[in-house]
PDB file of C-alpha atoms in Angstrom:
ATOM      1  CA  UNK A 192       0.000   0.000   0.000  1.00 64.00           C
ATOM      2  CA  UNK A 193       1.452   3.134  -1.461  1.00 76.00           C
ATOM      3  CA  UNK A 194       2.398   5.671   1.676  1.00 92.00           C
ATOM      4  CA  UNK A 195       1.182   9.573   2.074  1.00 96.00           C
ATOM      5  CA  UNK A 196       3.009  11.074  -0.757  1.00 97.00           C
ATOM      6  CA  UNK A 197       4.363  14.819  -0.512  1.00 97.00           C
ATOM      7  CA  UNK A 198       5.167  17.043  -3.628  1.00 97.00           C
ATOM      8  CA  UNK A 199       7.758  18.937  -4.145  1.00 97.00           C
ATOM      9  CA  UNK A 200      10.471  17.551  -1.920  1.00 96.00           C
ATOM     10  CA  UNK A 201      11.701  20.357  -1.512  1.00 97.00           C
ATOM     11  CA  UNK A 202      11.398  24.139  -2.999  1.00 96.00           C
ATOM     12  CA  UNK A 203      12.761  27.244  -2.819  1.00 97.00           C
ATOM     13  CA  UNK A 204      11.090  30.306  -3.237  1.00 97.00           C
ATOM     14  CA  UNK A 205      11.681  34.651  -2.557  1.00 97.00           C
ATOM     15  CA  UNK A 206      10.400  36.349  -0.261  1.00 97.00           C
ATOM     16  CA  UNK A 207       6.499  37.959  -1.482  1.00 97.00           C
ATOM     17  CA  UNK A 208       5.610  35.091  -3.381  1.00 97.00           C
ATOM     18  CA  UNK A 209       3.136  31.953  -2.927  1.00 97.00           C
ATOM     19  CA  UNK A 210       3.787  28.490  -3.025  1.00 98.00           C
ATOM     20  CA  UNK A 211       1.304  25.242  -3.435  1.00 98.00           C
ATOM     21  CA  UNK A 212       2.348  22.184  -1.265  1.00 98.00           C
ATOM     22  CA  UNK A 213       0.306  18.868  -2.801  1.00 98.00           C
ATOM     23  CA  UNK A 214      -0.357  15.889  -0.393  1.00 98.00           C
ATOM     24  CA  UNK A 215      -1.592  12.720  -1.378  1.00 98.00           C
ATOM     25  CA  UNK A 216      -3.315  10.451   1.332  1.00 97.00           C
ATOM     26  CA  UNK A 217      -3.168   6.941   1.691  1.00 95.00           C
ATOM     27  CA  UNK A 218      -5.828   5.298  -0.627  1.00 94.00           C
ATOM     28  CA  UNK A 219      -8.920   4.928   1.741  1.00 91.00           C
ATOM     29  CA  UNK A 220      -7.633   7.861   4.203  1.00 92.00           C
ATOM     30  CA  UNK A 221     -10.673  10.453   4.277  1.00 92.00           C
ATOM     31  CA  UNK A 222      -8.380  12.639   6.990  1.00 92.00           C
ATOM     32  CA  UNK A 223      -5.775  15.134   5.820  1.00 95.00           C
ATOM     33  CA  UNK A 224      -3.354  17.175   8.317  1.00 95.00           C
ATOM     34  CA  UNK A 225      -0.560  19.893   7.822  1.00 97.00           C
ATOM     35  CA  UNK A 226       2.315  20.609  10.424  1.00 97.00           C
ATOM     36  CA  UNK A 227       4.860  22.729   9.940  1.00 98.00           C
ATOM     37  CA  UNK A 228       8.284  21.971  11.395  1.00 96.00           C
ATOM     38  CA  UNK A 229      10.861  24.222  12.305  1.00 95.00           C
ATOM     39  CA  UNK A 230      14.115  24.251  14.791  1.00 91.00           C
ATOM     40  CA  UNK A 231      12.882  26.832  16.849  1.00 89.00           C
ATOM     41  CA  UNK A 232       9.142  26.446  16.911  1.00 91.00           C
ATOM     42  CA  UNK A 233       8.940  22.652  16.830  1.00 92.00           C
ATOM     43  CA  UNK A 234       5.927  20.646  14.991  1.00 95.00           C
ATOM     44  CA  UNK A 235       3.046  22.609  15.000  1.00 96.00           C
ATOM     45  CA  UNK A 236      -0.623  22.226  13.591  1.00 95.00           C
ATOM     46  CA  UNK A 237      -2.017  23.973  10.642  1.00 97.00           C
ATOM     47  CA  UNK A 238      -5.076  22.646   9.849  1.00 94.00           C
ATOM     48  CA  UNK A 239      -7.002  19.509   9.288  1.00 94.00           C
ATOM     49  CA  UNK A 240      -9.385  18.286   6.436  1.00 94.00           C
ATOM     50  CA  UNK A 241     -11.937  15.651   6.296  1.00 92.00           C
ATOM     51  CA  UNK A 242     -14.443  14.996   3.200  1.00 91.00           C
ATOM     52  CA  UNK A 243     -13.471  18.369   1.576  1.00 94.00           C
ATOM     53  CA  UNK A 244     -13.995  20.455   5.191  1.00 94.00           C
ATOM     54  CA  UNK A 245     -11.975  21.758   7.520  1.00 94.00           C
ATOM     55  CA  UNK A 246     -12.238  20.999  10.114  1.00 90.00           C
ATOM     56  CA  UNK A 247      -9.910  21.964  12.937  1.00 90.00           C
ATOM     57  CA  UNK A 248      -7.351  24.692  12.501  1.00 93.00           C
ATOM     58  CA  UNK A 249      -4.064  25.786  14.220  1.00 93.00           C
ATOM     59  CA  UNK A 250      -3.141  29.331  15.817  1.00 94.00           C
ATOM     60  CA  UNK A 251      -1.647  30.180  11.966  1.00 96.00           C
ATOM     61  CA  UNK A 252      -2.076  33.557  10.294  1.00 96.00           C
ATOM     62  CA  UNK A 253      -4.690  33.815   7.531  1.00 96.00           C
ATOM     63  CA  UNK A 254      -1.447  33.308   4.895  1.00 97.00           C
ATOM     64  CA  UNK A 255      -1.764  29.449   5.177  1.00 98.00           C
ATOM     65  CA  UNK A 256      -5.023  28.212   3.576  1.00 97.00           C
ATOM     66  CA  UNK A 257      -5.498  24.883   2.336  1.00 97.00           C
ATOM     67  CA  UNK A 258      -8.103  22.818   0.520  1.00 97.00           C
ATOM     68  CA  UNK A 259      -8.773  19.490   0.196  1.00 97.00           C
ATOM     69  CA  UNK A 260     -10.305  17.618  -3.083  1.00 97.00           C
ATOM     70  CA  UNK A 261     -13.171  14.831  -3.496  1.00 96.00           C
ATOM     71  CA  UNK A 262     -10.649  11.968  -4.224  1.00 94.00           C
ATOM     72  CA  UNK A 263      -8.948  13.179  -0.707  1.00 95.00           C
ATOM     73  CA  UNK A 264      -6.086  14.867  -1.412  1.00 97.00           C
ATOM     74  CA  UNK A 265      -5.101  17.521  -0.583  1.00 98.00           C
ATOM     75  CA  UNK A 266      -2.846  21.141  -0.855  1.00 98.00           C
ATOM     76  CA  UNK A 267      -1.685  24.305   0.900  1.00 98.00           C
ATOM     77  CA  UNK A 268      -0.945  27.741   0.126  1.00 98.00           C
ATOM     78  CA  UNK A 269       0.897  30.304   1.754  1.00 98.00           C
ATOM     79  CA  UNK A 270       1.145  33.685  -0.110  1.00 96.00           C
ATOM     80  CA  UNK A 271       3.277  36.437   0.187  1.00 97.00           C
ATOM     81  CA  UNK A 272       5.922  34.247   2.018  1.00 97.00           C
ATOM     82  CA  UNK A 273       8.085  35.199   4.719  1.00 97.00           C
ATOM     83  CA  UNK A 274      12.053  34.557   5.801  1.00 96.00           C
ATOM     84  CA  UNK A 275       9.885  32.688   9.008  1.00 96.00           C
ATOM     85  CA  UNK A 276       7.740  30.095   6.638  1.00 97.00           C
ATOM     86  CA  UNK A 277      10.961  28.341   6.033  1.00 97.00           C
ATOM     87  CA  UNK A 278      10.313  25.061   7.438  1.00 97.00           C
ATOM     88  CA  UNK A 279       9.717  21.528   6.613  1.00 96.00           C
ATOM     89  CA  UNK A 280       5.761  21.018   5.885  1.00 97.00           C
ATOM     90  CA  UNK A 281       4.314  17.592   6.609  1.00 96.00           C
ATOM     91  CA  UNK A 282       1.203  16.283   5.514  1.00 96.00           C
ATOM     92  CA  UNK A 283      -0.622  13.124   7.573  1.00 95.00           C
ATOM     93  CA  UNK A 284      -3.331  11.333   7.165  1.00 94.00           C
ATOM     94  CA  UNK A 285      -5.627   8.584   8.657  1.00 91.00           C
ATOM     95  CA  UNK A 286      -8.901   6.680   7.857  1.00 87.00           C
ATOM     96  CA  UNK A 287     -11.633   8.829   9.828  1.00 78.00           C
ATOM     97  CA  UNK A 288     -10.006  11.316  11.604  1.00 63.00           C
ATOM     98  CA  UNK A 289     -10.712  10.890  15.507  1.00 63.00           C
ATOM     99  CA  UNK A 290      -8.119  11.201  18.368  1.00 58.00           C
ATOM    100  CA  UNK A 291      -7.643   7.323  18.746  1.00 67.00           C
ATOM    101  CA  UNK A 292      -6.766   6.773  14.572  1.00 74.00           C
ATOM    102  CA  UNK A 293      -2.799   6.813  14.523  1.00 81.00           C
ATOM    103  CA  UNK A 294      -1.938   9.704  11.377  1.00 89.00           C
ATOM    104  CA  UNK A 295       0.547   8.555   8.832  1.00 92.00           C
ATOM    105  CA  UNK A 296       3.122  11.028   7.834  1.00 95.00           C
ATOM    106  CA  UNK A 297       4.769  11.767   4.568  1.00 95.00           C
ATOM    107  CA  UNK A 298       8.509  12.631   4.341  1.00 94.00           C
ATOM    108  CA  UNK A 299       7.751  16.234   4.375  1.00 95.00           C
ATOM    109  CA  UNK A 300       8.162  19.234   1.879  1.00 97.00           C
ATOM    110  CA  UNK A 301      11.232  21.397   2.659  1.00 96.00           C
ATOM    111  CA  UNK A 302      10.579  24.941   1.853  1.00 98.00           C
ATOM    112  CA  UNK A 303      13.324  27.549   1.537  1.00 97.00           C
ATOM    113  CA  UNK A 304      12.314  31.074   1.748  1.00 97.00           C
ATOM    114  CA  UNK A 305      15.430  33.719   0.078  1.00 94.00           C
TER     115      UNK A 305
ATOM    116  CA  UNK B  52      -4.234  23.792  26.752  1.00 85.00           C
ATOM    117  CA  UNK B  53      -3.117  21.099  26.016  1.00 90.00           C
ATOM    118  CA  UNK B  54       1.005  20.636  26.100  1.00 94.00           C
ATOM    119  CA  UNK B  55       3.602  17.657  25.947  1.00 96.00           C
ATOM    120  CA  UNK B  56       7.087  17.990  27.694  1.00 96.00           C
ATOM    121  CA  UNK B  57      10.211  16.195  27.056  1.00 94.00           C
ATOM    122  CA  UNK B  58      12.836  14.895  28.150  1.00 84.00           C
ATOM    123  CA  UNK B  59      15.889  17.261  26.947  1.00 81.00           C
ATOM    124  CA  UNK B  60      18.562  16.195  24.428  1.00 83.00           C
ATOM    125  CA  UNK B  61      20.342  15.221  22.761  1.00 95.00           C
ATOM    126  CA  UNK B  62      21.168  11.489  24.350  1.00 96.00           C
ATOM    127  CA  UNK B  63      24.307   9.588  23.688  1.00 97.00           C
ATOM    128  CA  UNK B  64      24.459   6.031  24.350  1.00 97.00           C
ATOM    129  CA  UNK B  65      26.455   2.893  23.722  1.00 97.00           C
ATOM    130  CA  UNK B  66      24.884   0.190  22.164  1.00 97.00           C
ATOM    131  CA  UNK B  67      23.144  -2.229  23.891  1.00 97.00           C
ATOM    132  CA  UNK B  68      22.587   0.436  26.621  1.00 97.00           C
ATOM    133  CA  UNK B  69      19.441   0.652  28.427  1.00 98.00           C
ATOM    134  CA  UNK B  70      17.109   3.933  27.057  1.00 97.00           C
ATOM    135  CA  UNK B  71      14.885   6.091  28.475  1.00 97.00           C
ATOM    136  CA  UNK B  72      13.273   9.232  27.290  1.00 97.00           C
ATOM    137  CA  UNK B  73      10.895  11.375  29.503  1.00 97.00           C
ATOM    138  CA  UNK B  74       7.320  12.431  28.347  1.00 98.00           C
ATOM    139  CA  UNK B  75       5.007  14.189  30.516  1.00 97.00           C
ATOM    140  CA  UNK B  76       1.626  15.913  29.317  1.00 96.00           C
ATOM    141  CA  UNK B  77      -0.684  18.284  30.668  1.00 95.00           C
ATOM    142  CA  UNK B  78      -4.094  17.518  29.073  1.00 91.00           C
ATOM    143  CA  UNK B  79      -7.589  17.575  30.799  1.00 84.00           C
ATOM    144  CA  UNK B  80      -9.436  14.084  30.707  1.00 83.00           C
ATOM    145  CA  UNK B  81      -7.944  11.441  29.118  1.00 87.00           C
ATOM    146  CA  UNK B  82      -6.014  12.196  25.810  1.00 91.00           C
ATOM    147  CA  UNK B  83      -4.283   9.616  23.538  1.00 91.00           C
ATOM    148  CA  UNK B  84      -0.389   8.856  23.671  1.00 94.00           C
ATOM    149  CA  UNK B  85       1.994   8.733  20.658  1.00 95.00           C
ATOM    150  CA  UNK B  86       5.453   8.330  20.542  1.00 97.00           C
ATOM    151  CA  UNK B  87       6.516   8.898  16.474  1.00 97.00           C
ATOM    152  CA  UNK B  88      10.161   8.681  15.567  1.00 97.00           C
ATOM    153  CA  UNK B  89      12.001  11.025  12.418  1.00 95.00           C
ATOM    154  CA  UNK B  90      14.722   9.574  10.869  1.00 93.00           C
ATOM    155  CA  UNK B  91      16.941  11.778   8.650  1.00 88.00           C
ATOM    156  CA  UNK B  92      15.894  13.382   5.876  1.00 85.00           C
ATOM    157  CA  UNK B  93      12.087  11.742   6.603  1.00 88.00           C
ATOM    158  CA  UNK B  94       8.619  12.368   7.830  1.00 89.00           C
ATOM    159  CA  UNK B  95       7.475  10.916  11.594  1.00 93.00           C
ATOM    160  CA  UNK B  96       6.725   7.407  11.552  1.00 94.00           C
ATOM    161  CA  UNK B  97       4.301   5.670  14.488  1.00 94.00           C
ATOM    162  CA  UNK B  98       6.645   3.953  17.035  1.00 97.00           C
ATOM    163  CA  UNK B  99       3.687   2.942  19.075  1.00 96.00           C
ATOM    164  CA  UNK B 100       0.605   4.518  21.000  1.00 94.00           C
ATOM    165  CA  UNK B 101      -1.664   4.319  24.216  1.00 94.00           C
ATOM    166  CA  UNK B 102      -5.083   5.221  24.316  1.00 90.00           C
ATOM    167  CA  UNK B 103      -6.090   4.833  28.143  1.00 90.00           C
ATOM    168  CA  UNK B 104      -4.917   4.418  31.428  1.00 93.00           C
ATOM    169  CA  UNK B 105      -2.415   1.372  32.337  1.00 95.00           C
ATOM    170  CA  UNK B 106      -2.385   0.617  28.508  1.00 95.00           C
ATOM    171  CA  UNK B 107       1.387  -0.358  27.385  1.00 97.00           C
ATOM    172  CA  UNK B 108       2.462   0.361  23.719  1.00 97.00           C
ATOM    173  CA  UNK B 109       5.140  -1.884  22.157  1.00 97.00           C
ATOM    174  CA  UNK B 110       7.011  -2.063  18.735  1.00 97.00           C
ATOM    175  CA  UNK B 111      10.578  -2.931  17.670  1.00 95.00           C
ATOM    176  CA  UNK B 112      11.367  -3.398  21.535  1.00 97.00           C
ATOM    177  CA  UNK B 113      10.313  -0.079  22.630  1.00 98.00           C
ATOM    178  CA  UNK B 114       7.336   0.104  25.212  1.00 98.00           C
ATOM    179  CA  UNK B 115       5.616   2.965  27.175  1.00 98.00           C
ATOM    180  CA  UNK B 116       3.324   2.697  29.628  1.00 98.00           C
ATOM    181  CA  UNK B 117       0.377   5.634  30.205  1.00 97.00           C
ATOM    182  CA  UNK B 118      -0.021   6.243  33.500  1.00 96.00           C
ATOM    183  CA  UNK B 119      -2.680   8.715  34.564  1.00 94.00           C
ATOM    184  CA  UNK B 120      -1.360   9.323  38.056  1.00 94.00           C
ATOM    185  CA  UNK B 121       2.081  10.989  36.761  1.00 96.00           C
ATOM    186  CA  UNK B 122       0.930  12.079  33.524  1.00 96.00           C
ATOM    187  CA  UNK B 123       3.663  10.343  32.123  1.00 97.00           C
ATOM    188  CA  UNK B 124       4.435   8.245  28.575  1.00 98.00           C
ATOM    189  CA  UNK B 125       8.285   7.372  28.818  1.00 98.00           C
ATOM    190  CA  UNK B 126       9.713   5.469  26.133  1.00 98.00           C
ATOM    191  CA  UNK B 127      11.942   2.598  27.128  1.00 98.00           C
ATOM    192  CA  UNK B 128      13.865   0.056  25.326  1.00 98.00           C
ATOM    193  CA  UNK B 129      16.188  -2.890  26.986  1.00 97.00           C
ATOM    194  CA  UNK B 130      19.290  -2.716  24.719  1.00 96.00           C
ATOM    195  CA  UNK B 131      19.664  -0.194  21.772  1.00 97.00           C
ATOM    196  CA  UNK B 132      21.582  -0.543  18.362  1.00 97.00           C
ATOM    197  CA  UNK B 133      23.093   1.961  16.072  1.00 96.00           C
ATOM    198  CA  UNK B 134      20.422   2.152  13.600  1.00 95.00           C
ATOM    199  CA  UNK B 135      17.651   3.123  16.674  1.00 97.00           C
ATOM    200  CA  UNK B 136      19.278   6.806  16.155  1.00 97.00           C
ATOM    201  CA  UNK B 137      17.112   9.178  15.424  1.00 97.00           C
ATOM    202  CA  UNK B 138      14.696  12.315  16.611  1.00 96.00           C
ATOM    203  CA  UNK B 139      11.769  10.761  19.080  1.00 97.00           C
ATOM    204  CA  UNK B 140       8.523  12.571  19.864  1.00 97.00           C
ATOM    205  CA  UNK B 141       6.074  11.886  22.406  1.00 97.00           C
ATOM    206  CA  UNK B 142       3.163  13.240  21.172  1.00 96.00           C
ATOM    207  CA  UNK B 143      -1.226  13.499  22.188  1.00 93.00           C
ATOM    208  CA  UNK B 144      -4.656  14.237  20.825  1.00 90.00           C
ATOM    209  CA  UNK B 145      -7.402  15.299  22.999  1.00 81.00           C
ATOM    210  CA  UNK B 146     -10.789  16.109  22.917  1.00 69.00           C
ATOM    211  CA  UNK B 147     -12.052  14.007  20.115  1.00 67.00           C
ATOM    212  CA  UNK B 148      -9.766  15.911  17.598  1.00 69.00           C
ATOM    213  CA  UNK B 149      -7.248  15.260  14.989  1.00 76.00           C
ATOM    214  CA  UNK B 150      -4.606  17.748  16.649  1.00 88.00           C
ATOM    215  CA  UNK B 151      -1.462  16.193  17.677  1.00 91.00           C
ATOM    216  CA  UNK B 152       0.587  18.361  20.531  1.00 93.00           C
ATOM    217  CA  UNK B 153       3.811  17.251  19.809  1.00 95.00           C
ATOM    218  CA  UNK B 154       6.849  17.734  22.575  1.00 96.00           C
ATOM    219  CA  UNK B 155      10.050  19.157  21.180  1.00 95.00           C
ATOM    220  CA  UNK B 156      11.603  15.825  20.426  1.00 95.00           C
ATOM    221  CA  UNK B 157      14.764  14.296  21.948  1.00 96.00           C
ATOM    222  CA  UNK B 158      17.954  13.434  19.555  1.00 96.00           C
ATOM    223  CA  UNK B 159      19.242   9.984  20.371  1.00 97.00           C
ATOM    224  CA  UNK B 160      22.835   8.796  18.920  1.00 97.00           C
ATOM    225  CA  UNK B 161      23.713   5.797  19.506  1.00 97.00           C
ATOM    226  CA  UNK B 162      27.361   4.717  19.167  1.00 97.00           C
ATOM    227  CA  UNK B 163      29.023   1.016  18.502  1.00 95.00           C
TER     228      UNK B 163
END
């Protein structure tokens, strides 16, 4: 069974423009969530998507937005991007969503902010 | 709200040495416990998880026990090897939520 799968590896970008993270879920996972992951900050929570909703969010400014399609997968935007959004972005997923459903992590898109 | 504190790092042990890493949390009621482990250059795998009181996780010869009366979830394993190094992170959700609070993670380097 094919793992959560993360495009692009890695990216860099200036700062003032937007970038598009893609995540695809494991086939059958419904639940899609972003972290972010920096050395100074630590993993934190973005947001959280189930059946095209979000539905939880993290204490993020209105910069990171993300969607999430009808075949479940799923991407985020940040727009005019900051020296600070350089970090490594993971996406996870699980079946349902639900606090007892372990999430299953991708290997992450590194993001590089000039 | 809800917060997860670990043990500092980074931790340097021989191998076969005996590990543990420290994992308290501060949640209300009764959250579920993760420990995930990043390897370099990856994303956070599952090590293993608790989801009440008393329960003991196990994989690859680590275990953790979640015990309600300490708030506690440390990670133990009886004899490490080289290739167990890596970044560990005990880690909760609460309240019915996706949300994982994550601790900081602890660097573990194991040497032959």
């Amino acid at each position: 069974k094919a793992g959560v799968t993360q495009t692009p590896r890695y990216l860099i970008k200036t700062r003032g423009q937007q970038v598009t993270l893609s995540c695809s879920p494991i086939s059958g996972h419904r639940s899609v969530s972003w972290y972010q992951q920096t050395p100074g900050q630590g993993l934190q929570f973005l947001f959280e998507y189930f059946s095209e909703t979000q539905r939880n969010k993290g204490n993020f400014p209105g910069r990171f937005s993300g969607r999430q399609f009808s075949n479940s997968r799923s991407e985020m935007n940040v727009s005019t991007l900051e020296l600070g959004d350089s970090a490594l972005y993971l996406c996870a997923s699980s079946p349902e969503g639900g606090r007892n459903q372990p999430q299953h992590f991708g290997d992450g898109t590194r993001l590089s902010i000039l | 709200g809800d917060s997860v504190t670990q043990m500092e790092g980074p931790v340097t042990l021989s191998e076969e040495a005996f590990l543990t890493i420290n994992c308290t949390y501060t949640a209300t009621g009764y959250p579920s416990l993760f420990w995930y482990v990043q390897y370099p250059g990856e994303g956070l795998q599952l090590l293993l998880k608790a989801t009440k009181a008393d329960d003991k996780g196990s994989n690859k010869g680590f275990e953790a026990t979640y015990r309600k009366e300490t708030t506690s979830f440390h990670l133990e394993k009886g004899s490490v090897q080289v290739s167990d190094s890596a970044v560990y992170f005990c880690a909760l959700t609460h309240g019915g939520n996706e949300k994982l609070t994550f601790g900081t993670g602890t660097r573990l380097t194991i040497i032959p």
